[in-house]
mmCIF file of C-alpha atoms and ligand atoms in Angstrom:
data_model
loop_
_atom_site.group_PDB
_atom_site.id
_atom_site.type_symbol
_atom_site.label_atom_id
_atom_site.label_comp_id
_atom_site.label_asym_id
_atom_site.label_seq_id
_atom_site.Cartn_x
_atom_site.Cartn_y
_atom_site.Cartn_z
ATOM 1 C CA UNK A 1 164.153 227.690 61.362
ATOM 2 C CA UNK A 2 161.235 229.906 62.039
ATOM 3 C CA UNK A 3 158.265 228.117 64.198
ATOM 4 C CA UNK A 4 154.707 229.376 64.178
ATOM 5 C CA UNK A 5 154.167 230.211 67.470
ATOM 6 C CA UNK A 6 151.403 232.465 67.778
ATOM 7 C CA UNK A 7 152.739 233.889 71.029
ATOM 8 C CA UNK A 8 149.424 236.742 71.169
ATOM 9 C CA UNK A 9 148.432 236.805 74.856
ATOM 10 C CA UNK A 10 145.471 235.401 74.230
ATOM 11 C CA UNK A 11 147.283 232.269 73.088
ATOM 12 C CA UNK A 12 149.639 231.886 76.310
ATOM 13 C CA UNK A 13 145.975 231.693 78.641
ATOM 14 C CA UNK A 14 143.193 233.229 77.815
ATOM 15 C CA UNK A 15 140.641 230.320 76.162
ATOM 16 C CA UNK A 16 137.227 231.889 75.710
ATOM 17 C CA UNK A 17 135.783 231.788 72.145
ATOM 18 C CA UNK A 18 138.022 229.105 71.530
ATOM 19 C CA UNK A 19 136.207 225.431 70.123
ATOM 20 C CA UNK A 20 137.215 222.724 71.610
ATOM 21 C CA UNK A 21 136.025 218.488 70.599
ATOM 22 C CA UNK A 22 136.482 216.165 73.555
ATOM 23 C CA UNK A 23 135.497 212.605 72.591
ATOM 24 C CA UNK A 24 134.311 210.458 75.060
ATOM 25 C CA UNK A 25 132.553 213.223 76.850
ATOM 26 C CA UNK A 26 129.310 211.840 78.411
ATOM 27 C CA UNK A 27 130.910 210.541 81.689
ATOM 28 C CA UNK A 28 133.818 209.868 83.601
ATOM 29 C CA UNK A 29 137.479 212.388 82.386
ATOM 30 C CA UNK A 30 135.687 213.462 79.568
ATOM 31 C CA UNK A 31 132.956 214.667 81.268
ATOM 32 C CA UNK A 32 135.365 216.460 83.624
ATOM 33 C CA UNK A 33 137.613 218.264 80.645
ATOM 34 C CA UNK A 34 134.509 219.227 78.881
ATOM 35 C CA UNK A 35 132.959 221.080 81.835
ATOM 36 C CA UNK A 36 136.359 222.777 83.135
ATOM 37 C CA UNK A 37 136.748 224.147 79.709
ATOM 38 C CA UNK A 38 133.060 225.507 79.358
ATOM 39 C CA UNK A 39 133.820 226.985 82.556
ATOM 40 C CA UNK A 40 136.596 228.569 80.933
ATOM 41 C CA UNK A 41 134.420 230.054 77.591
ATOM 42 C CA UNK A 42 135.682 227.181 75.477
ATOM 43 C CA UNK A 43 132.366 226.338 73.258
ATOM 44 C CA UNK A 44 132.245 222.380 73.079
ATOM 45 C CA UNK A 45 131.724 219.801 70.484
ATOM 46 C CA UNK A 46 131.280 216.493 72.872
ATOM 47 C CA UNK A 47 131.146 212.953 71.379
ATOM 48 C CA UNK A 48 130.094 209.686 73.068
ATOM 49 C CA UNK A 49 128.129 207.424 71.134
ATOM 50 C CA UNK A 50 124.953 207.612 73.036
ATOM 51 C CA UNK A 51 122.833 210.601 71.825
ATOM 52 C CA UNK A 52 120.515 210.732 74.759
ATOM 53 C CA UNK A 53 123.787 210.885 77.648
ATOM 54 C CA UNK A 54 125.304 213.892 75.117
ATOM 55 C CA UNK A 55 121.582 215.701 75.039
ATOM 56 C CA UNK A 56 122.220 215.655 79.294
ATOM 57 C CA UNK A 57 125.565 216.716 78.938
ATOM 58 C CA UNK A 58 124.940 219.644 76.517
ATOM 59 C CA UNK A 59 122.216 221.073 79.289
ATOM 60 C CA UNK A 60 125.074 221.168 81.720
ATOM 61 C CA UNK A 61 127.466 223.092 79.552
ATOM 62 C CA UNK A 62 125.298 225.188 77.888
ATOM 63 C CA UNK A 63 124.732 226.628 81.623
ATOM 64 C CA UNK A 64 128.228 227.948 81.874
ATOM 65 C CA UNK A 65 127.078 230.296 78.766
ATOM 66 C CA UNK A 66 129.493 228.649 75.830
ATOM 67 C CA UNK A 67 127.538 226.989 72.586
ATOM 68 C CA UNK A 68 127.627 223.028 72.936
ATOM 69 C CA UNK A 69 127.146 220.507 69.490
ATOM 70 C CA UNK A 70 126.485 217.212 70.654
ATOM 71 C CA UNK A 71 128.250 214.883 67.703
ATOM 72 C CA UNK A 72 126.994 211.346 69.172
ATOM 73 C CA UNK A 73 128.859 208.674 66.863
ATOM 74 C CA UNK A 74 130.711 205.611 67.205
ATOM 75 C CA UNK A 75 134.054 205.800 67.123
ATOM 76 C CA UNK A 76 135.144 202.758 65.654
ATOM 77 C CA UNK A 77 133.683 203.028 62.428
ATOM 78 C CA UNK A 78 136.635 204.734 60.260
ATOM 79 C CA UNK A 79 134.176 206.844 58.646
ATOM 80 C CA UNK A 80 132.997 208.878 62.129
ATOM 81 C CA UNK A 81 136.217 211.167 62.929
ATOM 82 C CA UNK A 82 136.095 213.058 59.283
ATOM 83 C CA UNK A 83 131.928 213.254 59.737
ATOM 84 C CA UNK A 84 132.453 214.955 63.098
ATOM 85 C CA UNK A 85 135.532 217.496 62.300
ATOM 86 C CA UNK A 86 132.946 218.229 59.117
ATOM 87 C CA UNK A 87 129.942 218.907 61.560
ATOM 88 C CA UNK A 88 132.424 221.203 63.731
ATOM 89 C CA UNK A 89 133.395 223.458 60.771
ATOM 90 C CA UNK A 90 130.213 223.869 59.590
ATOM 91 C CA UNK A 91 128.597 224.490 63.448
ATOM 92 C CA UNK A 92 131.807 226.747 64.749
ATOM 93 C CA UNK A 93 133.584 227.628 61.935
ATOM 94 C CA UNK A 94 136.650 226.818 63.438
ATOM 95 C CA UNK A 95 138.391 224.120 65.800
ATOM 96 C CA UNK A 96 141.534 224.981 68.134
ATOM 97 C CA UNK A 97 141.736 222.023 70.423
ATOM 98 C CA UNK A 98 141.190 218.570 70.239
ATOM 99 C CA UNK A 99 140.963 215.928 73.005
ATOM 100 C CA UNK A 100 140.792 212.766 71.753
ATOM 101 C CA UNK A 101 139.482 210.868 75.309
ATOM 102 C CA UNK A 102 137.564 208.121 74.498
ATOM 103 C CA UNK A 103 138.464 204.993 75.770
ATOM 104 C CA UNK A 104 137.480 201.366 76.092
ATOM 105 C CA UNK A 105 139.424 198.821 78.635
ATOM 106 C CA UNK A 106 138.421 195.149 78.584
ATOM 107 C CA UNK A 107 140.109 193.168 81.387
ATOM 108 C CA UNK A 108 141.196 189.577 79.846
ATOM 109 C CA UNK A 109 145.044 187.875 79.348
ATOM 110 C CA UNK A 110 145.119 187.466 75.682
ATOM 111 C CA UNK A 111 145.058 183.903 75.658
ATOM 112 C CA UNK A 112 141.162 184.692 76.335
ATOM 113 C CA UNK A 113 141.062 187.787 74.326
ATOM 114 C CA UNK A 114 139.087 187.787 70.509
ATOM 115 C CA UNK A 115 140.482 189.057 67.269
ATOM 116 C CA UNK A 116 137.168 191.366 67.556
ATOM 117 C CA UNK A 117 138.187 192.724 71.076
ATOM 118 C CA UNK A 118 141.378 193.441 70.012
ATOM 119 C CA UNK A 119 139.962 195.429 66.849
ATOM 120 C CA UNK A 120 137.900 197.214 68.760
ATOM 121 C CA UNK A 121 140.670 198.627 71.325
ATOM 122 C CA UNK A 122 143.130 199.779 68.429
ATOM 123 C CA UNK A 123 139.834 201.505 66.627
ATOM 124 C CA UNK A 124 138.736 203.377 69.870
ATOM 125 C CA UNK A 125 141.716 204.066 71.335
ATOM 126 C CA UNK A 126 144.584 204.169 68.575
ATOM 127 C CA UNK A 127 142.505 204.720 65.253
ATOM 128 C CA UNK A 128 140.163 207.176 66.070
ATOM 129 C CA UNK A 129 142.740 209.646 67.938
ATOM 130 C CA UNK A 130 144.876 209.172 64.721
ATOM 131 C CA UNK A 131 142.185 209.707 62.159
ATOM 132 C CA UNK A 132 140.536 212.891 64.146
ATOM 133 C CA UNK A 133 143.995 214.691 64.427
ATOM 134 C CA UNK A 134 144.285 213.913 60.401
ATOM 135 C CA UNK A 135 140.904 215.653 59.581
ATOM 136 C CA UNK A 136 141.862 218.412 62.357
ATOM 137 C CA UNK A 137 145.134 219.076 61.079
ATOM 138 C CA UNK A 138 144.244 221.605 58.194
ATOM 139 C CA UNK A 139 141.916 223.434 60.570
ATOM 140 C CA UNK A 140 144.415 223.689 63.490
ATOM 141 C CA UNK A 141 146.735 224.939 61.474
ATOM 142 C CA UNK A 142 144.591 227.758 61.018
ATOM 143 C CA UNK A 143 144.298 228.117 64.816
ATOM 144 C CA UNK A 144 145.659 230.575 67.776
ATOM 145 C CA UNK A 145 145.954 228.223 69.892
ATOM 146 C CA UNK A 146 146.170 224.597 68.297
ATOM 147 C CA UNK A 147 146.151 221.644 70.509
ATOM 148 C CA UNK A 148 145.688 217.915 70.004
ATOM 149 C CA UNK A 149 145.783 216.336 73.503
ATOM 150 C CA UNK A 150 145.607 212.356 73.571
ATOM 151 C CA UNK A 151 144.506 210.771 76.904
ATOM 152 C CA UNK A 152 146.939 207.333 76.869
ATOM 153 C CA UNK A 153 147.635 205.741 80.339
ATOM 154 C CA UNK A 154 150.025 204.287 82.455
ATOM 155 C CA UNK A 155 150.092 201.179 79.974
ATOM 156 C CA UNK A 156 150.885 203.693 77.131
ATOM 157 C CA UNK A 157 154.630 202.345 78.289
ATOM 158 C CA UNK A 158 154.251 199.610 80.832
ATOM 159 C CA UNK A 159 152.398 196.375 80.540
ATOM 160 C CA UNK A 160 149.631 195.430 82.682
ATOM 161 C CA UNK A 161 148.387 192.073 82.907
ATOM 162 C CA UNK A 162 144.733 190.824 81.970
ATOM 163 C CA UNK A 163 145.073 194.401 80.105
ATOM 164 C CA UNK A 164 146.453 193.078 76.701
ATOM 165 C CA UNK A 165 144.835 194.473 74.147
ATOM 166 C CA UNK A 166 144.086 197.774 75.977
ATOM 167 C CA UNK A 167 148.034 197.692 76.908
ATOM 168 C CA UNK A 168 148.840 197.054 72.728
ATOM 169 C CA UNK A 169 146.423 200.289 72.342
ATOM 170 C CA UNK A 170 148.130 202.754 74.097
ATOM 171 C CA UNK A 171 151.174 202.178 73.042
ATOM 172 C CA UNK A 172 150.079 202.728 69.679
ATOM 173 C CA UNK A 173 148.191 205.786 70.845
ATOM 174 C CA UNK A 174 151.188 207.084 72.248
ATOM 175 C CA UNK A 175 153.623 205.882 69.022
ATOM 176 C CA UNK A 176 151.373 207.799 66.971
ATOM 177 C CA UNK A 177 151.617 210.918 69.097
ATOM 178 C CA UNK A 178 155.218 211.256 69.404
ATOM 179 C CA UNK A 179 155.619 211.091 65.588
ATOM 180 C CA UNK A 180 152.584 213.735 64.915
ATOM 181 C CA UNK A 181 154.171 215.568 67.650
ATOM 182 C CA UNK A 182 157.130 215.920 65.050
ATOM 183 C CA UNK A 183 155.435 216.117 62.153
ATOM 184 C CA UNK A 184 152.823 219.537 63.179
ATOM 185 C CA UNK A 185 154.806 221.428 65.802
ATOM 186 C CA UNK A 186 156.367 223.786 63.284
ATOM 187 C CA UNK A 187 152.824 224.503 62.569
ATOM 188 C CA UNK A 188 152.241 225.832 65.937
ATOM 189 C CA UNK A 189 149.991 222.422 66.851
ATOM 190 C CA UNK A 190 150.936 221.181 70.133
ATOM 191 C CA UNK A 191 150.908 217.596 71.059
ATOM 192 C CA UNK A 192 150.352 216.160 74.459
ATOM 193 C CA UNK A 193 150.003 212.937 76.301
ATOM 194 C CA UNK A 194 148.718 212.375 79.316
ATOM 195 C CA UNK A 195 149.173 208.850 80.599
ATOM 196 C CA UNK A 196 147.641 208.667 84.373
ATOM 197 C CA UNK A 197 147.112 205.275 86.580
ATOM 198 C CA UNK A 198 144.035 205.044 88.087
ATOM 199 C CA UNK A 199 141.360 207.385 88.072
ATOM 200 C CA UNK A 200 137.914 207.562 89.742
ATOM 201 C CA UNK A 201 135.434 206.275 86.829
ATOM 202 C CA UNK A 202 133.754 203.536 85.626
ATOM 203 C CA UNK A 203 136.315 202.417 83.570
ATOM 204 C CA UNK A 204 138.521 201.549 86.978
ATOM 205 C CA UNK A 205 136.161 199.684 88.283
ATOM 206 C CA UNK A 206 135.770 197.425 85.430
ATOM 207 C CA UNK A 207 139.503 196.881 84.735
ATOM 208 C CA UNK A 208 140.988 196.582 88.583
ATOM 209 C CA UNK A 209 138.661 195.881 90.901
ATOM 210 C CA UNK A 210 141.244 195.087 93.281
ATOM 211 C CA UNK A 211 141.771 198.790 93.897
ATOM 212 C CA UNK A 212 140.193 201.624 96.594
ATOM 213 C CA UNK A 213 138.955 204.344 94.289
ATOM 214 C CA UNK A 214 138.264 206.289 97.191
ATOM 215 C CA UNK A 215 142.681 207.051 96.949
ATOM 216 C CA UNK A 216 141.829 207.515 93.033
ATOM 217 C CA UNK A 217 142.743 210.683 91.357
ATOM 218 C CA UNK A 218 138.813 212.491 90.713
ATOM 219 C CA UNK A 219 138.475 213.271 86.415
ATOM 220 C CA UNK A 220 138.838 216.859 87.578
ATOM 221 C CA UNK A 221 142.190 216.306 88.398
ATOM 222 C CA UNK A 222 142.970 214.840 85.126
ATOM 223 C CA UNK A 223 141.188 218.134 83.754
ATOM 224 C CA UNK A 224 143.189 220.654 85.732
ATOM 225 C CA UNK A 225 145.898 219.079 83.805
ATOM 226 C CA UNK A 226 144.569 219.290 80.363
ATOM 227 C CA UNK A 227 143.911 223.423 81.949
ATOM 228 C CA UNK A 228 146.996 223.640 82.301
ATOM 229 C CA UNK A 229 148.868 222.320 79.338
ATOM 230 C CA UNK A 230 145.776 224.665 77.651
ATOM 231 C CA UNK A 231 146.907 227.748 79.356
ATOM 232 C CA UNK A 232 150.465 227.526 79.364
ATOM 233 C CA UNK A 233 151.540 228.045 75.657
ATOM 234 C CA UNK A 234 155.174 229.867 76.609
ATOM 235 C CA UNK A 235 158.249 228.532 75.453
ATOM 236 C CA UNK A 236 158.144 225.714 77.989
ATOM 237 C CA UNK A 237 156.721 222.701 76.333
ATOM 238 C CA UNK A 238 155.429 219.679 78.218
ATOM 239 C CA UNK A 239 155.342 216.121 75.779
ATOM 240 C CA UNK A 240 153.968 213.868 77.978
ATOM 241 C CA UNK A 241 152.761 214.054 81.751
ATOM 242 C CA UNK A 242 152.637 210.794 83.722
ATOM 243 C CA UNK A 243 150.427 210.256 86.982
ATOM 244 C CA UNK A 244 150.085 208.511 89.749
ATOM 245 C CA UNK A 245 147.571 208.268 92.944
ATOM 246 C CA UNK A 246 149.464 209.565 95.946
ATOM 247 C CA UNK A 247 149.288 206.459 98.116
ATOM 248 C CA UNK A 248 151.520 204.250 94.597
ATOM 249 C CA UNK A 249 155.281 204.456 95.060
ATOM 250 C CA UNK A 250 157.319 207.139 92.629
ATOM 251 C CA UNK A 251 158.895 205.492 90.057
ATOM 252 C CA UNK A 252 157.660 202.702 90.131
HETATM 253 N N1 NAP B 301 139.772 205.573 84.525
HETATM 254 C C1 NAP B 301 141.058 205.259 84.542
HETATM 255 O O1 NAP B 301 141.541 204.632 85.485
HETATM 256 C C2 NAP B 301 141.941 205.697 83.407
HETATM 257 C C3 NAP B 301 143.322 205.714 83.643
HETATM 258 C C4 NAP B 301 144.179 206.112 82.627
HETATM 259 C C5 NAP B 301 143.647 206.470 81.402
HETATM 260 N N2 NAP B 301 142.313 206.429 81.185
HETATM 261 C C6 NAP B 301 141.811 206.801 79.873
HETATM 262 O O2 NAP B 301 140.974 207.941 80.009
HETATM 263 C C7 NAP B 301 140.006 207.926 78.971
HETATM 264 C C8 NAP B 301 138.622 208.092 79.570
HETATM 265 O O3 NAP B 301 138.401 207.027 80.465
HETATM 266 P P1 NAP B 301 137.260 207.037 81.601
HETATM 267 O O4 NAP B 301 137.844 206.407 82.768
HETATM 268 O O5 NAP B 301 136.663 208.389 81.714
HETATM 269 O O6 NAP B 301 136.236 205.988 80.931
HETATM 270 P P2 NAP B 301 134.652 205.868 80.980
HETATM 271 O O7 NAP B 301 134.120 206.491 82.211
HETATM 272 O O8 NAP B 301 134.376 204.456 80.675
HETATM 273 O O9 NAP B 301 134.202 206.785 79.735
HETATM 274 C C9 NAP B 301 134.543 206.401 78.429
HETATM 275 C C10 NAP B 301 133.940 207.399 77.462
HETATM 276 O O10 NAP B 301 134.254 206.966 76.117
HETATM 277 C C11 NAP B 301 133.031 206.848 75.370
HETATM 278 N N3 NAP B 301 133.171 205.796 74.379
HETATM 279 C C12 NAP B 301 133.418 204.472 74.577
HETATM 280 N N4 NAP B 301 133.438 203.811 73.416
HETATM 281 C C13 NAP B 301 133.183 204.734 72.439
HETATM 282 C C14 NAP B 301 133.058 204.669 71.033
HETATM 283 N N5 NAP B 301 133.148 203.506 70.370
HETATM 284 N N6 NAP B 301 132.795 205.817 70.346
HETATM 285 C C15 NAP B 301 132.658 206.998 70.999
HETATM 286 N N7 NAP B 301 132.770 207.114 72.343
HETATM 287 C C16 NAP B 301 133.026 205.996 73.043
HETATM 288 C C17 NAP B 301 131.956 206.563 76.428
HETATM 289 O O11 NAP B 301 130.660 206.940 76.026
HETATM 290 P P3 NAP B 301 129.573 205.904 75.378
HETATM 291 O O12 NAP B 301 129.663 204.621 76.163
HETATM 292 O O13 NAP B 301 128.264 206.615 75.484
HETATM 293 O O14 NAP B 301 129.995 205.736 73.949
HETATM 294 C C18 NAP B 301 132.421 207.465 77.556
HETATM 295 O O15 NAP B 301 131.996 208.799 77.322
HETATM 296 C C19 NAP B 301 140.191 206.609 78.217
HETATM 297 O O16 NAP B 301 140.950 206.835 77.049
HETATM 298 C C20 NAP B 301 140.974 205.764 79.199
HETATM 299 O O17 NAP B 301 141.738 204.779 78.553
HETATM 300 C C21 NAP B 301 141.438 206.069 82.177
#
């Protein structure tokens, strides 16, 4: 069986002139991946759905010298992940990695929780990573150095209560990646998962306020990961990386 690797050296770590789309990019982890990758000479397409927070963001990027398209769009409307890819061919004429970051968490048990609630966490976070890799697919194939990297969490396989239909979510997001996993890597597309506890954002605060965030993993720690996954393209694959704060028990 013969695997498109694309083992070049600039495939096993060097990223500049490589495009990258990181969803959920005005704040919070996807904030932190877009900037360590524009540090790194990855131009950026960033999504969020608020144009003016996107405008701010592209500033800041465009500082470390890489181009920047701000793609502000919603993305649970169905329609938004084939607009975007479309926008990215047409901007960069190419994409190589996708991060599909965007997130929403709404803490509720699900004897509270609406139908529409529920919707709206498998569009965001299930949906949209599923439909973007689908419109990327053709042009990653095409890539040096194709990556799809889906941010799930620790719920992606344990069950969190008063986190229901975020829980449901990320298990789908991470269902769906294992099977696309499958399905591309004999066309040199890599697949990742990175499913972390707690991090330092907004999001944390709104979904356990019982916890410090000052013993939080920072976003840039969750980016140092995605840098690393990014510039380690050997033979040594890594699926899925799970992550805790250093003060929770292993294991557990
Ligand atoms: N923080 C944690 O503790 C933690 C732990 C594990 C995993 N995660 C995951 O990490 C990812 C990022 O989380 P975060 O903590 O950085 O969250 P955050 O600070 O709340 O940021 C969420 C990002 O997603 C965007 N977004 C939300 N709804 C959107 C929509 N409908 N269309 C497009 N963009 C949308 C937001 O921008 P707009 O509001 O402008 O649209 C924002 O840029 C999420 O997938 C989350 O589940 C977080």
């Amino acid at each position: 069986m013969q695997i498109n690797q694309h083992l070049t050296s600039s495939s096993t770590g060097d990223l500049r002139g490589k495009t990258a789309l990181i969803t959920g990019a005005s704040r919070g982890i996807g904030f932190a991946i877009a900037s360590a990758l524009a540090k790194e000479g990855v131009n950026i397409a960033v999504n969020s759905r608020s144009a003016a927070n996107l405008e701010h963001v592209k500033r800041e990027l465009s500082s470390y010298g890489v181009k920047v398209l701000a793609c502000p769009a919603d993305l649970s409307d169905a329609s938004t992940p084939a607009k975007i890819i479309g926008d990215i061919i047409t901007h960069f004429g190419q994409l190589n990695i996708l991060v599909n970051n965007a997130g929403i968490a709404v803490r509720k048990p699900l004897a509270a929780t609406t139908a529409n609630e529920w919707d709206m966490h498998m569009a965001i976070n299930a949906r949209a990573p599923f439909l973007l890799s689908r419109e990327a697919i053709p042009y990653l194939k095409k890539s040096d150095h194709a990556t799809i990297i889906n941010i799930s969490s620790v719920v992606g396989s344990k069950a969190y209560v008063n986190q229901g239909a975020y829980t449901a979510s990320k298990h789908a997001l991470e269902g769906m990646s294992k099977v696309l996993a499958q399905e591309v890597f004999q066309d040199g597309i890599r697949v990742h998962v990175i499913a972390s506890g707690g991090v330092a954002t907004g999001m944390i605060t709104g979904t356990r306020p019982d916890l410090d965030v000052s013993v939080l993993p920072a976003p840039e720690e969750i980016a140092d990961i995605v840098l690393f996954l990014l510039t380690h393209r050997g033979n040594a694959v890594i699926d899925k990386v799970n992550v805790r704060r250093s003060t929770k028990s292993p294991w557990t």
